[in-house]
Amino acid sequence: MRLIQRISTLSLALGLMSPVLVVEAADKAELNGHLEGGYEHDSNLTVDELNASSGESDEAWVFDAGLEGILKPAERLNVTLGYSVSGRRYQTFDRFDQDIHLASADISYDFDPVTVGASYHFSHATLGSDPFLDYQRASVYLGRLVGDDVYLLASLQDKSKDFEDSSARDSDIKGASLDSFFFFNEARSHLLLGLDGDREDANADAYDNRLIRVRVSLVHKFTLAGKDNRFRLGWRFEDREYEAVTITSSDPLLTDPLTGDLTERSSSQRVDQARILEAGWRIGLTEVVSVEPSISYGNYTSNVDSADYDKTVAGVTLRAGF
């Protein structure tokens, strides 16, 4: 939590300083934004943070909007501040409606040949119009360009979850990640190989776990009919092992006045695995507007029945960016 507190303090300071930075470096400032709306079908409504599926399917209207400000107070110094809100509105099962508000701050300095930075993210999520989860992530990172087309990025993270109605799930998380970016197509496209590791310490021992995640994604940008297009294909594998062990007993096999009841005992440890494949094609309609059909398939396996399921999400969105 100390890292979160320190970087959140830094983020607040950056927020207070940003008007001054804008005035002093107006010619070095950049503002980006986007508006996005669409429709999607979900074959199995789930709440990821609760690790359980409903078995019900539904359609939802989806939306996303955000702003990002990039400042360069000095040649090698970058400051990025961002805010976005996204959500879903289901047609039948409105208890799964959700909104996510995300605020972020990032500061980095290019020491050449390495870049050193720190970032802070805070999100507030609602579920069924009620407060659900506050999530914080603070990180420090180190990046380096190797040659002309490979970029390596390593980071350490301190994260926390604060559930509105389930304090047993509240947790602190220590994490680390390593990403490798391989650029091609004159740096317009890249292949990403990523590895993440987390150790989560929850208020209730039953939710303590360690997570290993492997990520692979391809982003390819190209021109079609004179318009910019972007194709993305991603796959990730997650292995989550819970630390608590459940011990079960069978009926007594033998009753003995000296030894007492002799009982068969067995132990089991919860293990969840996920394999998710995602694809999307952003098709440029104008310099500002694009349309993106997308699809994802997830196979989730677990020795807990409620966390053992398949899920397919398909949709299309219309996006305006500036």
Coordinates of N, CA and C in Angstrom, one line a residue, residues 63-190:
F63 N -20.9 1.6 -24.4 CA -20.4 2.9 -24.7 C -19.1 3.1 -24.0
D64 N -18.3 4.1 -24.5 CA -17.0 4.4 -24.0 C -16.6 5.8 -24.4
A65 N -16.2 6.6 -23.5 CA -15.7 8.0 -23.8 C -14.5 8.3 -23.0
G66 N -13.6 9.1 -23.5 CA -12.4 9.4 -22.7 C -11.6 10.6 -23.3
L67 N -10.8 11.2 -22.4 CA -9.9 12.3 -22.7 C -8.5 11.9 -22.2
E68 N -7.5 12.3 -23.0 CA -6.1 12.1 -22.5 C -5.3 13.4 -22.9
G69 N -4.6 13.9 -21.9 CA -3.8 15.0 -22.1 C -2.3 14.6 -21.9
I70 N -1.5 15.0 -22.9 CA -0.1 14.7 -22.9 C 0.7 16.0 -22.8
L71 N 1.6 16.1 -21.8 CA 2.4 17.3 -21.6 C 3.8 17.0 -21.7
K72 N 4.7 17.9 -22.2 CA 6.1 17.7 -22.2 C 6.8 19.0 -21.6
P73 N 6.8 19.1 -20.3 CA 7.4 20.2 -19.7 C 8.9 20.4 -20.0
A74 N 9.5 19.3 -20.3 CA 10.9 19.3 -20.8 C 11.1 18.3 -21.9
E75 N 12.2 18.4 -22.6 CA 12.3 17.6 -23.8 C 12.2 16.1 -23.6
R76 N 12.8 15.6 -22.4 CA 12.8 14.2 -22.1 C 11.7 13.8 -21.1
L77 N 10.9 14.7 -20.6 CA 9.9 14.5 -19.6 C 8.5 14.4 -20.2
N78 N 7.8 13.4 -19.9 CA 6.4 13.2 -20.4 C 5.5 13.1 -19.2
V79 N 4.4 13.8 -19.3 CA 3.3 13.7 -18.3 C 2.0 13.4 -19.0
T80 N 1.3 12.3 -18.6 CA 0.0 12.0 -19.2 C -1.1 11.9 -18.2
L81 N -2.2 12.6 -18.4 CA -3.3 12.5 -17.5 C -4.5 12.1 -18.3
G82 N -5.3 11.2 -17.8 CA -6.5 10.6 -18.5 C -7.7 10.3 -17.7
Y83 N -8.8 10.4 -18.3 CA -10.1 10.0 -17.7 C -11.0 9.4 -18.7
S84 N -11.7 8.3 -18.3 CA -12.6 7.6 -19.3 C -13.8 7.1 -18.5
V85 N -14.9 6.9 -19.1 CA -16.1 6.2 -18.6 C -16.6 5.2 -19.6
S86 N -16.9 4.0 -19.2 CA -17.4 3.0 -20.1 C -18.6 2.3 -19.4
G87 N -19.4 1.6 -20.2 CA -20.5 0.9 -19.5 C -21.2 0.0 -20.5
R88 N -22.2 -0.8 -19.9 CA -23.0 -1.7 -20.6 C -24.4 -1.6 -20.1
R89 N -25.4 -1.7 -20.9 CA -26.8 -1.7 -20.5 C -27.5 -2.9 -21.2
Y90 N -27.8 -3.9 -20.4 CA -28.4 -5.1 -20.9 C -29.9 -5.0 -21.1
Q91 N -30.4 -5.8 -22.1 CA -31.8 -5.7 -22.4 C -32.7 -6.4 -21.5
T92 N -32.3 -7.5 -20.9 CA -33.1 -8.3 -20.0 C -32.6 -8.3 -18.6
F93 N -31.3 -8.6 -18.4 CA -30.8 -8.8 -17.0 C -30.1 -7.5 -16.6
D94 N -30.8 -6.5 -16.2 CA -30.2 -5.2 -15.9 C -29.4 -5.3 -14.6
R95 N -29.4 -6.4 -13.8 CA -28.6 -6.5 -12.6 C -27.1 -6.6 -13.0
F96 N -26.9 -6.9 -14.3 CA -25.5 -7.0 -14.8 C -25.0 -5.7 -15.5
D97 N -25.9 -4.6 -15.5 CA -25.5 -3.3 -16.0 C -24.3 -2.8 -15.3
Q98 N -23.3 -2.2 -15.9 CA -22.1 -1.7 -15.3 C -21.6 -0.4 -15.9
D99 N -21.0 0.3 -15.0 CA -20.2 1.5 -15.4 C -18.8 1.4 -14.8
I100 N -17.8 1.9 -15.5 CA -16.5 1.9 -15.0 C -15.9 3.3 -15.2
H101 N -15.6 4.0 -14.2 CA -14.9 5.3 -14.3 C -13.4 5.1 -14.0
L102 N -12.6 5.6 -14.9 CA -11.1 5.3 -14.8 C -10.4 6.6 -14.9
A103 N -9.6 6.9 -13.8 CA -8.7 8.1 -13.9 C -7.2 7.6 -13.8
S104 N -6.3 8.3 -14.5 CA -4.9 7.8 -14.6 C -4.0 9.0 -14.7
A105 N -2.8 8.7 -14.2 CA -1.7 9.7 -14.3 C -0.4 8.9 -14.5
D106 N 0.5 9.4 -15.4 CA 1.7 8.8 -15.7 C 2.8 9.8 -15.9
I107 N 4.0 9.6 -15.4 CA 5.1 10.5 -15.6 C 6.3 9.6 -15.9
S108 N 7.1 10.0 -16.9 CA 8.3 9.2 -17.3 C 9.4 10.2 -17.8
Y109 N 10.6 9.7 -17.7 CA 11.7 10.5 -18.2 C 12.6 9.6 -19.0
D110 N 13.0 10.1 -20.1 CA 13.9 9.3 -21.0 C 15.4 9.6 -20.7
F111 N 16.1 8.7 -20.1 CA 17.5 8.9 -19.8 C 18.4 8.4 -20.9
D112 N 17.8 7.7 -21.9 CA 18.6 7.3 -23.1 C 19.9 6.6 -22.7
P113 N 19.9 5.2 -22.6 CA 19.0 4.4 -23.4 C 17.8 3.8 -22.7
V114 N 17.5 4.2 -21.5 CA 16.4 3.6 -20.8 C 15.4 4.7 -20.4
T115 N 14.1 4.4 -20.3 CA 13.1 5.3 -19.8 C 12.6 4.8 -18.5
V116 N 12.5 5.6 -17.5 CA 12.0 5.3 -16.2 C 10.7 6.1 -15.9
G117 N 9.7 5.4 -15.4 CA 8.4 6.0 -15.1 C 7.7 5.5 -14.0
A118 N 6.6 6.2 -13.6 CA 5.7 5.7 -12.6 C 4.2 6.1 -13.0
S119 N 3.3 5.3 -12.6 CA 1.9 5.5 -13.0 C 1.0 5.2 -11.9
Y120 N -0.2 5.7 -12.0 CA -1.3 5.5 -11.0 C -2.6 5.4 -11.7
H121 N -3.4 4.4 -11.4 CA -4.7 4.2 -12.0 C -5.7 4.0 -10.8
F122 N -6.9 4.6 -11.0 CA -8.0 4.4 -10.0 C -9.3 4.2 -10.8
S123 N -10.0 3.2 -10.5 CA -11.3 2.9 -11.1 C -12.4 2.7 -10.1
H124 N -13.5 3.2 -10.5 CA -14.7 2.9 -9.6 C -15.8 2.3 -10.5
A125 N -16.2 1.1 -10.1 CA -17.2 0.3 -10.9 C -18.5 0.2 -10.2
T126 N -19.6 0.3 -11.0 CA -20.9 0.0 -10.4 C -21.4 -1.3 -11.1
L127 N -22.3 -1.9 -10.4 CA -23.0 -3.2 -10.9 C -24.5 -3.1 -10.6
G128 N -25.3 -3.1 -11.7 CA -26.7 -2.9 -11.5 C -27.1 -1.6 -10.8
S129 N -26.3 -0.5 -11.2 CA -26.5 0.8 -10.7 C -26.0 1.1 -9.3
D130 N -25.5 0.0 -8.6 CA -25.0 0.2 -7.3 C -23.5 0.1 -7.2
P131 N -22.9 0.9 -6.3 CA -21.4 0.8 -6.2 C -21.0 -0.7 -6.0
F132 N -19.9 -1.0 -6.7 CA -19.5 -2.4 -6.6 C -18.0 -2.6 -6.2
L133 N -17.1 -1.9 -6.9 CA -15.7 -2.1 -6.6 C -14.8 -0.9 -6.9
D134 N -13.9 -0.6 -6.0 CA -12.9 0.4 -6.2 C -11.6 -0.3 -6.4
Y135 N -10.8 0.1 -7.4 CA -9.6 -0.6 -7.7 C -8.5 0.4 -7.9
Q136 N -7.3 0.2 -7.3 CA -6.2 1.0 -7.4 C -5.0 0.2 -7.9
R137 N -4.2 0.9 -8.8 CA -2.9 0.2 -9.2 C -1.9 1.3 -9.4
A138 N -0.8 1.1 -8.6 CA 0.4 2.0 -8.8 C 1.5 1.1 -9.3
S139 N 2.3 1.7 -10.2 CA 3.4 0.9 -10.7 C 4.6 1.8 -11.0
V140 N 5.8 1.2 -11.0 CA 7.0 1.8 -11.5 C 7.5 0.9 -12.6
Y141 N 8.1 1.5 -13.6 CA 8.5 0.7 -14.8 C 9.8 1.2 -15.4
L142 N 10.4 0.3 -16.2 CA 11.6 0.6 -16.9 C 11.5 0.1 -18.3
G143 N 11.8 0.9 -19.3 CA 11.7 0.5 -20.7 C 13.0 0.8 -21.4
R144 N 13.2 -0.1 -22.4 CA 14.4 0.1 -23.2 C 14.2 -0.4 -24.7
L145 N 14.6 0.4 -25.6 CA 14.6 0.1 -27.0 C 15.9 -0.7 -27.4
V146 N 15.7 -1.9 -27.9 CA 16.8 -2.8 -28.3 C 16.9 -2.8 -29.8
G147 N 17.9 -2.3 -30.4 CA 18.0 -2.2 -31.8 C 17.0 -1.1 -32.3
D148 N 16.4 -1.4 -33.5 CA 15.5 -0.4 -34.0 C 14.0 -0.9 -33.9
D149 N 13.8 -2.2 -33.6 CA 12.4 -2.7 -33.7 C 12.0 -3.6 -32.5
V150 N 12.7 -3.5 -31.4 CA 12.3 -4.3 -30.2 C 12.3 -3.4 -29.0
Y151 N 11.2 -3.4 -28.3 CA 11.1 -2.6 -27.1 C 10.7 -3.5 -25.9
L152 N 11.5 -3.4 -24.8 CA 11.3 -4.2 -23.6 C 10.8 -3.3 -22.5
L153 N 9.8 -3.8 -21.8 CA 9.2 -3.0 -20.7 C 8.9 -3.9 -19.5
A154 N 9.5 -3.5 -18.4 CA 9.4 -4.3 -17.1 C 8.7 -3.4 -16.1
S155 N 7.8 -3.9 -15.2 CA 7.2 -3.1 -14.2 C 6.9 -3.9 -13.0
L156 N 6.8 -3.1 -11.8 CA 6.4 -3.7 -10.6 C 5.1 -2.9 -10.2
Q157 N 4.1 -3.7 -9.6 CA 2.9 -3.0 -9.3 C 2.4 -3.3 -7.9
D158 N 1.7 -2.4 -7.3 CA 1.1 -2.5 -6.0 C -0.4 -2.2 -6.3
K159 N -1.3 -3.2 -6.0 CA -2.7 -3.0 -6.4 C -3.6 -3.3 -5.2
S160 N -4.8 -2.8 -5.2 CA -5.8 -3.1 -4.1 C -7.2 -3.1 -4.7
K161 N -8.0 -4.0 -4.1 CA -9.4 -4.1 -4.4 C -10.2 -3.8 -3.1
D162 N -11.3 -3.0 -3.3 CA -12.2 -2.6 -2.2 C -13.6 -2.8 -2.7
F163 N -14.2 -3.9 -2.2 CA -15.6 -4.3 -2.7 C -16.6 -3.6 -1.7
E164 N -17.7 -3.1 -2.3 CA -18.7 -2.4 -1.6 C -19.4 -3.3 -0.6
D165 N -19.8 -4.5 -1.0 CA -20.6 -5.4 -0.2 C -19.9 -6.7 0.2
S166 N -18.6 -6.8 0.0 CA -18.0 -8.1 0.3 C -16.6 -7.8 0.8
S167 N -16.5 -7.4 2.1 CA -15.2 -7.1 2.6 C -14.2 -8.3 2.7
A168 N -14.8 -9.5 2.7 CA -13.9 -10.7 2.7 C -13.1 -10.8 1.4
R169 N -13.5 -10.2 0.3 CA -12.8 -10.2 -0.9 C -11.8 -9.0 -1.1
D170 N -11.9 -8.0 -0.2 CA -10.9 -6.9 -0.2 C -9.5 -7.5 -0.2
S171 N -8.6 -6.9 -1.0 CA -7.3 -7.5 -1.0 C -6.2 -6.5 -1.4
D172 N -5.0 -6.9 -1.1 CA -3.8 -6.2 -1.6 C -3.1 -7.1 -2.5
I173 N -2.5 -6.6 -3.6 CA -1.9 -7.5 -4.6 C -0.5 -6.9 -5.0
K174 N 0.5 -7.8 -5.0 CA 1.8 -7.4 -5.5 C 2.0 -8.1 -6.8
G175 N 2.5 -7.3 -7.8 CA 2.6 -7.9 -9.1 C 3.8 -7.4 -9.9
A176 N 4.1 -8.2 -10.9 CA 5.3 -7.8 -11.8 C 4.9 -8.3 -13.2
S177 N 5.4 -7.6 -14.2 CA 5.2 -7.9 -15.6 C 6.4 -7.6 -16.5
L178 N 6.4 -8.3 -17.6 CA 7.5 -8.1 -18.6 C 6.8 -8.2 -20.0
D179 N 7.0 -7.1 -20.7 CA 6.4 -7.1 -22.1 C 7.5 -6.9 -23.1
S180 N 7.4 -7.6 -24.2 CA 8.3 -7.4 -25.4 C 7.5 -7.1 -26.6
F181 N 7.9 -5.9 -27.2 CA 7.2 -5.4 -28.4 C 8.1 -5.6 -29.6
F182 N 7.6 -6.2 -30.6 CA 8.4 -6.4 -31.9 C 7.7 -5.7 -33.0
F183 N 8.3 -4.6 -33.5 CA 7.7 -3.7 -34.4 C 8.1 -4.1 -35.9
F184 N 7.1 -3.9 -36.8 CA 7.4 -4.1 -38.2 C 6.4 -3.2 -39.0
N185 N 6.4 -3.3 -40.3 CA 5.5 -2.5 -41.1 C 5.8 -1.0 -40.9
E186 N 7.2 -0.7 -40.8 CA 7.6 0.7 -40.5 C 7.0 1.2 -39.2
A187 N 7.0 0.3 -38.2 CA 6.6 0.6 -36.9 C 5.1 0.8 -36.7
R188 N 4.3 0.6 -37.8 CA 2.9 0.7 -37.7 C 2.2 -0.5 -37.1
S189 N 2.9 -1.6 -37.0 CA 2.3 -2.8 -36.5 C 3.3 -3.5 -35.6
H190 N 2.8 -4.3 -34.7 CA 3.7 -4.9 -33.7 C 3.1 -6.3 -33.2

